[in-house]
GROMACS .gro file of C-alpha atoms in nm:
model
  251
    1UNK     CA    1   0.000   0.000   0.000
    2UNK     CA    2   0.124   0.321  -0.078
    3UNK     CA    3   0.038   0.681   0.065
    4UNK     CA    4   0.149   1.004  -0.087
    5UNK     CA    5   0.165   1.377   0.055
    6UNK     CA    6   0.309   1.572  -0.285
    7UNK     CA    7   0.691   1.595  -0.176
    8UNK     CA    8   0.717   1.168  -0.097
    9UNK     CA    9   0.530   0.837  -0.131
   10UNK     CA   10   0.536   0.611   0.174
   11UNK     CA   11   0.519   0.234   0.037
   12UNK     CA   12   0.378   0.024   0.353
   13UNK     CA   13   0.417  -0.332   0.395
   14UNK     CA   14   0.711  -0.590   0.373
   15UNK     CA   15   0.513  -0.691  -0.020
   16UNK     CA   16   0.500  -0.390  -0.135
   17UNK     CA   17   0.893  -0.270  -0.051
   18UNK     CA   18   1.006  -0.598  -0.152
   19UNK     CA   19   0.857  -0.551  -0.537
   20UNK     CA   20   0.934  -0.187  -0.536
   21UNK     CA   21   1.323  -0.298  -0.484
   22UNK     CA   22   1.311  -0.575  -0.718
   23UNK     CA   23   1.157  -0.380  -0.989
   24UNK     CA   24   1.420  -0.122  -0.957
   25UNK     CA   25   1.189   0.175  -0.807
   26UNK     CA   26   1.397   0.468  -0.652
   27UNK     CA   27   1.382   0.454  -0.310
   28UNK     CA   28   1.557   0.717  -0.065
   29UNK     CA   29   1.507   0.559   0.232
   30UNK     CA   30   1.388   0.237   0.440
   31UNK     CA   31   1.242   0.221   0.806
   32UNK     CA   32   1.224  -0.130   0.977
   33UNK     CA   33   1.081  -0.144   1.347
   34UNK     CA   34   1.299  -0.270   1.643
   35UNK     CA   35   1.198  -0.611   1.671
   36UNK     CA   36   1.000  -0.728   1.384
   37UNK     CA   37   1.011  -1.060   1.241
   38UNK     CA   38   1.381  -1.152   1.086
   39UNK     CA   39   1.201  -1.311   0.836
   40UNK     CA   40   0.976  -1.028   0.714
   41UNK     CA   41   1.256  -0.796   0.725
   42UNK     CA   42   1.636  -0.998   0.634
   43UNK     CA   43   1.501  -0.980   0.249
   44UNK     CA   44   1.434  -0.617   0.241
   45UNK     CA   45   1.746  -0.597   0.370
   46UNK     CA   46   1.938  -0.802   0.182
   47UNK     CA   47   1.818  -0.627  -0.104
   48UNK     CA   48   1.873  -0.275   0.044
   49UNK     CA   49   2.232  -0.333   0.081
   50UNK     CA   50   2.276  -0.431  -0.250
   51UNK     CA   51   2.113  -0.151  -0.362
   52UNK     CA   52   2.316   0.091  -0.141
   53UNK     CA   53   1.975   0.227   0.014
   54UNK     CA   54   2.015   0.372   0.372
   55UNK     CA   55   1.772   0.136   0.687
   56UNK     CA   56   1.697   0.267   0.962
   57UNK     CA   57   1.575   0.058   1.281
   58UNK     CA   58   1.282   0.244   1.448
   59UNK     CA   59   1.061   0.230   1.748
   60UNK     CA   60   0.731   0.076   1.567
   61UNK     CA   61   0.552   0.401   1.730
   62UNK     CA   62   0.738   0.643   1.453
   63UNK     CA   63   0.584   0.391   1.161
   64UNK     CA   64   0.220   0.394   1.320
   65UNK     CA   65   0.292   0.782   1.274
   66UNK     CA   66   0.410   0.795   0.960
   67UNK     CA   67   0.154   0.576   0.831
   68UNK     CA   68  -0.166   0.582   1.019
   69UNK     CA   69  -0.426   0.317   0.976
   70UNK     CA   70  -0.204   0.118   0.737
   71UNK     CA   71  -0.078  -0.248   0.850
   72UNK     CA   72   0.291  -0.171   0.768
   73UNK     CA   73   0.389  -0.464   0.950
   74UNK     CA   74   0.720  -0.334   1.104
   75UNK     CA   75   0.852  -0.173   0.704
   76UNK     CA   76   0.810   0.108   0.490
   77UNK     CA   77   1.023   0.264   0.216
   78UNK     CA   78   1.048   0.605   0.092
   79UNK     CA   79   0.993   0.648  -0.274
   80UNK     CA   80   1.212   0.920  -0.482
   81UNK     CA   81   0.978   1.235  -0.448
   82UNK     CA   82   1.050   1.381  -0.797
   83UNK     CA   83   1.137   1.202  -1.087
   84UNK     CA   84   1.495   1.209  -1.244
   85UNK     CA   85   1.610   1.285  -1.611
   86UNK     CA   86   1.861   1.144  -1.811
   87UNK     CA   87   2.222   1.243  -1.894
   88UNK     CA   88   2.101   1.319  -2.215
   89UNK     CA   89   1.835   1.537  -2.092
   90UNK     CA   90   2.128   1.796  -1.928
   91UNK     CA   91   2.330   1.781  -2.237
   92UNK     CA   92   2.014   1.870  -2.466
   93UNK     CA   93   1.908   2.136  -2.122
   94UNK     CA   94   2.283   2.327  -2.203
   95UNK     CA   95   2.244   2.283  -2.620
   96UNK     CA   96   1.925   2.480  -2.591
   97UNK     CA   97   2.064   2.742  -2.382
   98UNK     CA   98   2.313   2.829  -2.562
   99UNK     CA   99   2.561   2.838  -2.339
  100UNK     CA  100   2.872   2.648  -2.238
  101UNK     CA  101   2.778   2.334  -2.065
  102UNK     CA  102   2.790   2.389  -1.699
  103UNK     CA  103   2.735   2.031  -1.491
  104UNK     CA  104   2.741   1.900  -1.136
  105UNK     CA  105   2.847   1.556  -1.008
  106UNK     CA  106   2.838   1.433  -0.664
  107UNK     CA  107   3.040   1.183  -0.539
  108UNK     CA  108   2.805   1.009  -0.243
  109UNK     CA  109   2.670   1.327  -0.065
  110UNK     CA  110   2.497   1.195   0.184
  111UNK     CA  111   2.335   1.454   0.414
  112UNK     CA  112   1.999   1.584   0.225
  113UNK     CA  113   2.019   1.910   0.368
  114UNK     CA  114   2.390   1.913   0.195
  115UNK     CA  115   2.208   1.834  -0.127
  116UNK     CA  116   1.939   2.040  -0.071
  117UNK     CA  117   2.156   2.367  -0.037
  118UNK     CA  118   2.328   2.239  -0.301
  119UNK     CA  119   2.104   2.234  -0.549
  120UNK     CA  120   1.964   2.546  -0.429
  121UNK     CA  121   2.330   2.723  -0.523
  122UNK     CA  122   2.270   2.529  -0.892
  123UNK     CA  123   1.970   2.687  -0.963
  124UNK     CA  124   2.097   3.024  -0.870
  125UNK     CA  125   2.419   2.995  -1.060
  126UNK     CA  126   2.271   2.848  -1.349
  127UNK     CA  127   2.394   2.486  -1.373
  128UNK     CA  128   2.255   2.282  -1.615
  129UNK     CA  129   2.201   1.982  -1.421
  130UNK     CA  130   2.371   1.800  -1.135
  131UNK     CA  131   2.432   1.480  -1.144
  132UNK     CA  132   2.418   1.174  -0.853
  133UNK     CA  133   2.481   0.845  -0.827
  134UNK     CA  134   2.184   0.544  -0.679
  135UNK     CA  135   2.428   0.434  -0.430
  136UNK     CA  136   2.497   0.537  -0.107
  137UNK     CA  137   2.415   0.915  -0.143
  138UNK     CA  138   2.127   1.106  -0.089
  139UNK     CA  139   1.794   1.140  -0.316
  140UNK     CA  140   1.547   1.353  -0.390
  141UNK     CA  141   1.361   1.310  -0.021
  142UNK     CA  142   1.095   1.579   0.092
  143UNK     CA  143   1.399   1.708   0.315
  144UNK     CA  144   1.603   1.792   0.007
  145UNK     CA  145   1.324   1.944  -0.138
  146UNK     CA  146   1.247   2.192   0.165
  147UNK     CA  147   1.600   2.262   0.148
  148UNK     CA  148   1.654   2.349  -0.181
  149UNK     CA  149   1.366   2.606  -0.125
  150UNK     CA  150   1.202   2.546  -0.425
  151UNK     CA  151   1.544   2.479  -0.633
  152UNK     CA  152   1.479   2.114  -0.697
  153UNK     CA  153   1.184   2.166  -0.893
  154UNK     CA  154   1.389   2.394  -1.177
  155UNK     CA  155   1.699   2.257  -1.185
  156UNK     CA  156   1.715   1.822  -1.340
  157UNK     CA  157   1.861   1.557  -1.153
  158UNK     CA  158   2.042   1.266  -1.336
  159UNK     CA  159   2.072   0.949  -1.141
  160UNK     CA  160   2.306   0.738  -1.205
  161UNK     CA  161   2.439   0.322  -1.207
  162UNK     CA  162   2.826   0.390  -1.259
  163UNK     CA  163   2.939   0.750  -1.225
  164UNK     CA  164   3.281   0.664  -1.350
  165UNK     CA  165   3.061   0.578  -1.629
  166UNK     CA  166   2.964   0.895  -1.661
  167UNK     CA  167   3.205   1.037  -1.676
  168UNK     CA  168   3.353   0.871  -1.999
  169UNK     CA  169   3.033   0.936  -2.145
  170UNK     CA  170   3.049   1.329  -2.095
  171UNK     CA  171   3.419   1.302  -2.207
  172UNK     CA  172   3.294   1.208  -2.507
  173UNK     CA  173   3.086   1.487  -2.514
  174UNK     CA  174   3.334   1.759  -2.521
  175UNK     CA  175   3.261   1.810  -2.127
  176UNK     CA  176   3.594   1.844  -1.929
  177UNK     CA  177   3.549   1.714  -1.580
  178UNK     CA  178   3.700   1.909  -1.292
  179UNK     CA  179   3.726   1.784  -0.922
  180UNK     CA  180   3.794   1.901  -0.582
  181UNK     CA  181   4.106   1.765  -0.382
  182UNK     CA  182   4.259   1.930  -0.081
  183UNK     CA  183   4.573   1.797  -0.210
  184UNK     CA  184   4.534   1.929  -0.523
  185UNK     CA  185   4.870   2.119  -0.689
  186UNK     CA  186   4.582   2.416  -0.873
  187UNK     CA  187   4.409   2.655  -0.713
  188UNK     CA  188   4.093   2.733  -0.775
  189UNK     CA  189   4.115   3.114  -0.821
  190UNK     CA  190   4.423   3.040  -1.051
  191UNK     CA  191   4.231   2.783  -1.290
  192UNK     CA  192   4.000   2.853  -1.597
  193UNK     CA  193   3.644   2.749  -1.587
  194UNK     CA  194   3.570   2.909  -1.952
  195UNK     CA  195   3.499   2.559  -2.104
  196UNK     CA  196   3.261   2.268  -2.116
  197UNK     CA  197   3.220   2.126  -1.731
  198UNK     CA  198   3.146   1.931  -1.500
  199UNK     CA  199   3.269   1.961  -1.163
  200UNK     CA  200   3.293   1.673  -0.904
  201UNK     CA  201   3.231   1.734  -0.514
  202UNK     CA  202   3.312   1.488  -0.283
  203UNK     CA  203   3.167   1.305   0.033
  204UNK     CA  204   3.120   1.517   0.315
  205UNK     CA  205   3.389   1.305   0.504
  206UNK     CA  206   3.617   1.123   0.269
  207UNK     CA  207   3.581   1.364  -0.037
  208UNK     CA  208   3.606   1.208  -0.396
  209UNK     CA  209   3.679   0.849  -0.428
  210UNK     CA  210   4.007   0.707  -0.575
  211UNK     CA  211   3.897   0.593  -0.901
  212UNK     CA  212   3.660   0.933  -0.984
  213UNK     CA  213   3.943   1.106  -0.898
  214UNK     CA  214   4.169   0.909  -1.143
  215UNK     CA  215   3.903   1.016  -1.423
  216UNK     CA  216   3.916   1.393  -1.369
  217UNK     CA  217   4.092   1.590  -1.572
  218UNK     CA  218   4.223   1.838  -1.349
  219UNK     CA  219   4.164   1.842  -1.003
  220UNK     CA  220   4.144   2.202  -0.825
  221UNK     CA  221   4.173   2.275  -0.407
  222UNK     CA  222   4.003   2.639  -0.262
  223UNK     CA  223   4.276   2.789  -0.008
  224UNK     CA  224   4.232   2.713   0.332
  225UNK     CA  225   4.426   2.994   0.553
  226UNK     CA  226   4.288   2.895   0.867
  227UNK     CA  227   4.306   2.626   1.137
  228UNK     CA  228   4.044   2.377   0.960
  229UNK     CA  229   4.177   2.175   0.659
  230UNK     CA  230   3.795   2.147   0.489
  231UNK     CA  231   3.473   2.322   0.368
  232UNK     CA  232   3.106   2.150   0.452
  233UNK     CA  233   3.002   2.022   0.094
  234UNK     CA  234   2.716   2.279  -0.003
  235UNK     CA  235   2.966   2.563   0.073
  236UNK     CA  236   3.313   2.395  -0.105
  237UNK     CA  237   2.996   2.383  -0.387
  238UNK     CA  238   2.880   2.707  -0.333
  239UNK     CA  239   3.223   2.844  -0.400
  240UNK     CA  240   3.346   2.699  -0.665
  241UNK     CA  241   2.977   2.764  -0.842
  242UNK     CA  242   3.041   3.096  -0.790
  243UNK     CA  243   3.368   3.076  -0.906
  244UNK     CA  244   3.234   2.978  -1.243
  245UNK     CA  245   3.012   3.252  -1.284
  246UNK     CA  246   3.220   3.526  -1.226
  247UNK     CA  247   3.453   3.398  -1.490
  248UNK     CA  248   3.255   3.342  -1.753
  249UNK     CA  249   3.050   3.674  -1.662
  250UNK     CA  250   3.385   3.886  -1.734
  251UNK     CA  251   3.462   3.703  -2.065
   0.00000   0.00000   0.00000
């Protein structure tokens, strides 16, 4: 059973999750309550985990709450709020415009308030599209969508298998693919955004993995002069968003 409130759709029941996972749905989010049946519940897990999608155990009072009147027996799953796009979808979005392709890729954010702001700092600096991976990062979830203030609605979302994929793919598209490294040799301020791009931002706590890393073509550090060696996500974003703009806006 499901139950939807504009920004989400609640699917109830350990049925119901199970088919939505096995027919590839995009879910955000599961809820299991402390102490229901191992056998209801290892499946749904099983299959969570190979999905990369985040479980939470709950007192059974919070899924009575979010679901009154429906037998949920112990589970429900958060369906993606918004649907996504494809990749092709942002490259058409920037051929239209007629402007110099201007994308985002995000390397497991995780926080949706980080994604949120995030995409809120997109819409304002006129990114084409961001894009995200299914695994282990954060979706589309009403919280994002409160976040962004609005942002989410205006600005596509590509989700994706393989982002190393991905990136090939917009390689082959003329997009040069930029990411951020505190080790990094280039600073930002010193480095020209004037092309096709894509730039990469990292996991809140471990930044860009190894092998996205190996597929960028440059990688580019902001300058940190004081005691802390790192930026929360949305603002390391924010910047180098920002960043873009004003170059292109003095060509």
């Amino acid at each position: 059973m499901t139950e939807s409130n504009n920004q989400e759709e609640l699917i109830a029941g350990k049925h119901p999750v199970m088919e939505a996972l096995r027919s590839g749905r995009e879910i955000n989010k599961i809820w299991i309550a402390e102490g229901a049946q191992k056998t209801l519940t290892t499946p749904i897990m099983a299959e969570a985990k190979k999905n990369g999608i985040i479980v939470q155990f709950v007192d059974k009072r919070k899924l009575d709450g979010m679901a009154p009147g429906i037998q949920h027996q112990g589970v429900i799953a958060q369906a993606a709020a918004f649907e996504y796009v494809e990749i092709e979808d942002l490259l058409e979005r920037a051929r239209k415009s007629g402007e110099t392709p201007f994308l985002l890729l995000l390397d497991e954010i995780e926080d949706p308030h980080n994604l949120g702001s995030i995409l809120r700092t997109a819409e304002c600096t006129g990114v084409h599209g961001v894009i995200i991976p299914k695994r282990r990062a954060a979706g589309l979830t009403a919280t994002v969508l409160k976040t962004s203030a609005g942002a989410a609605e205006h600005v596509p979302v590509a989700r994706v298998t393989n982002l190393a994929q991905t990136i090939d793919r917009l390689k082959e598209e003329g997009i040069w693919i930029a990411g951020t490294d505190l080790s990094a040799p280039q600073d930002v301020y010193k480095t020209k955004f004037d092309l096709p791009l894509g730039i990469v931002i990292g996991n809140e706590g471990k930044g860009i993995g190894r092998l996205i890393k190996e597929k960028c073509d440059f990688l580019v550090k902001l300058p940190m002069l004081g005691q802390l060696n790192s930026l929360n996500a949305s603002v390391a974003a924010g910047v180098l968003m920002y960043e873009v703009v004003r170059q292109r806006r003095s060509l």
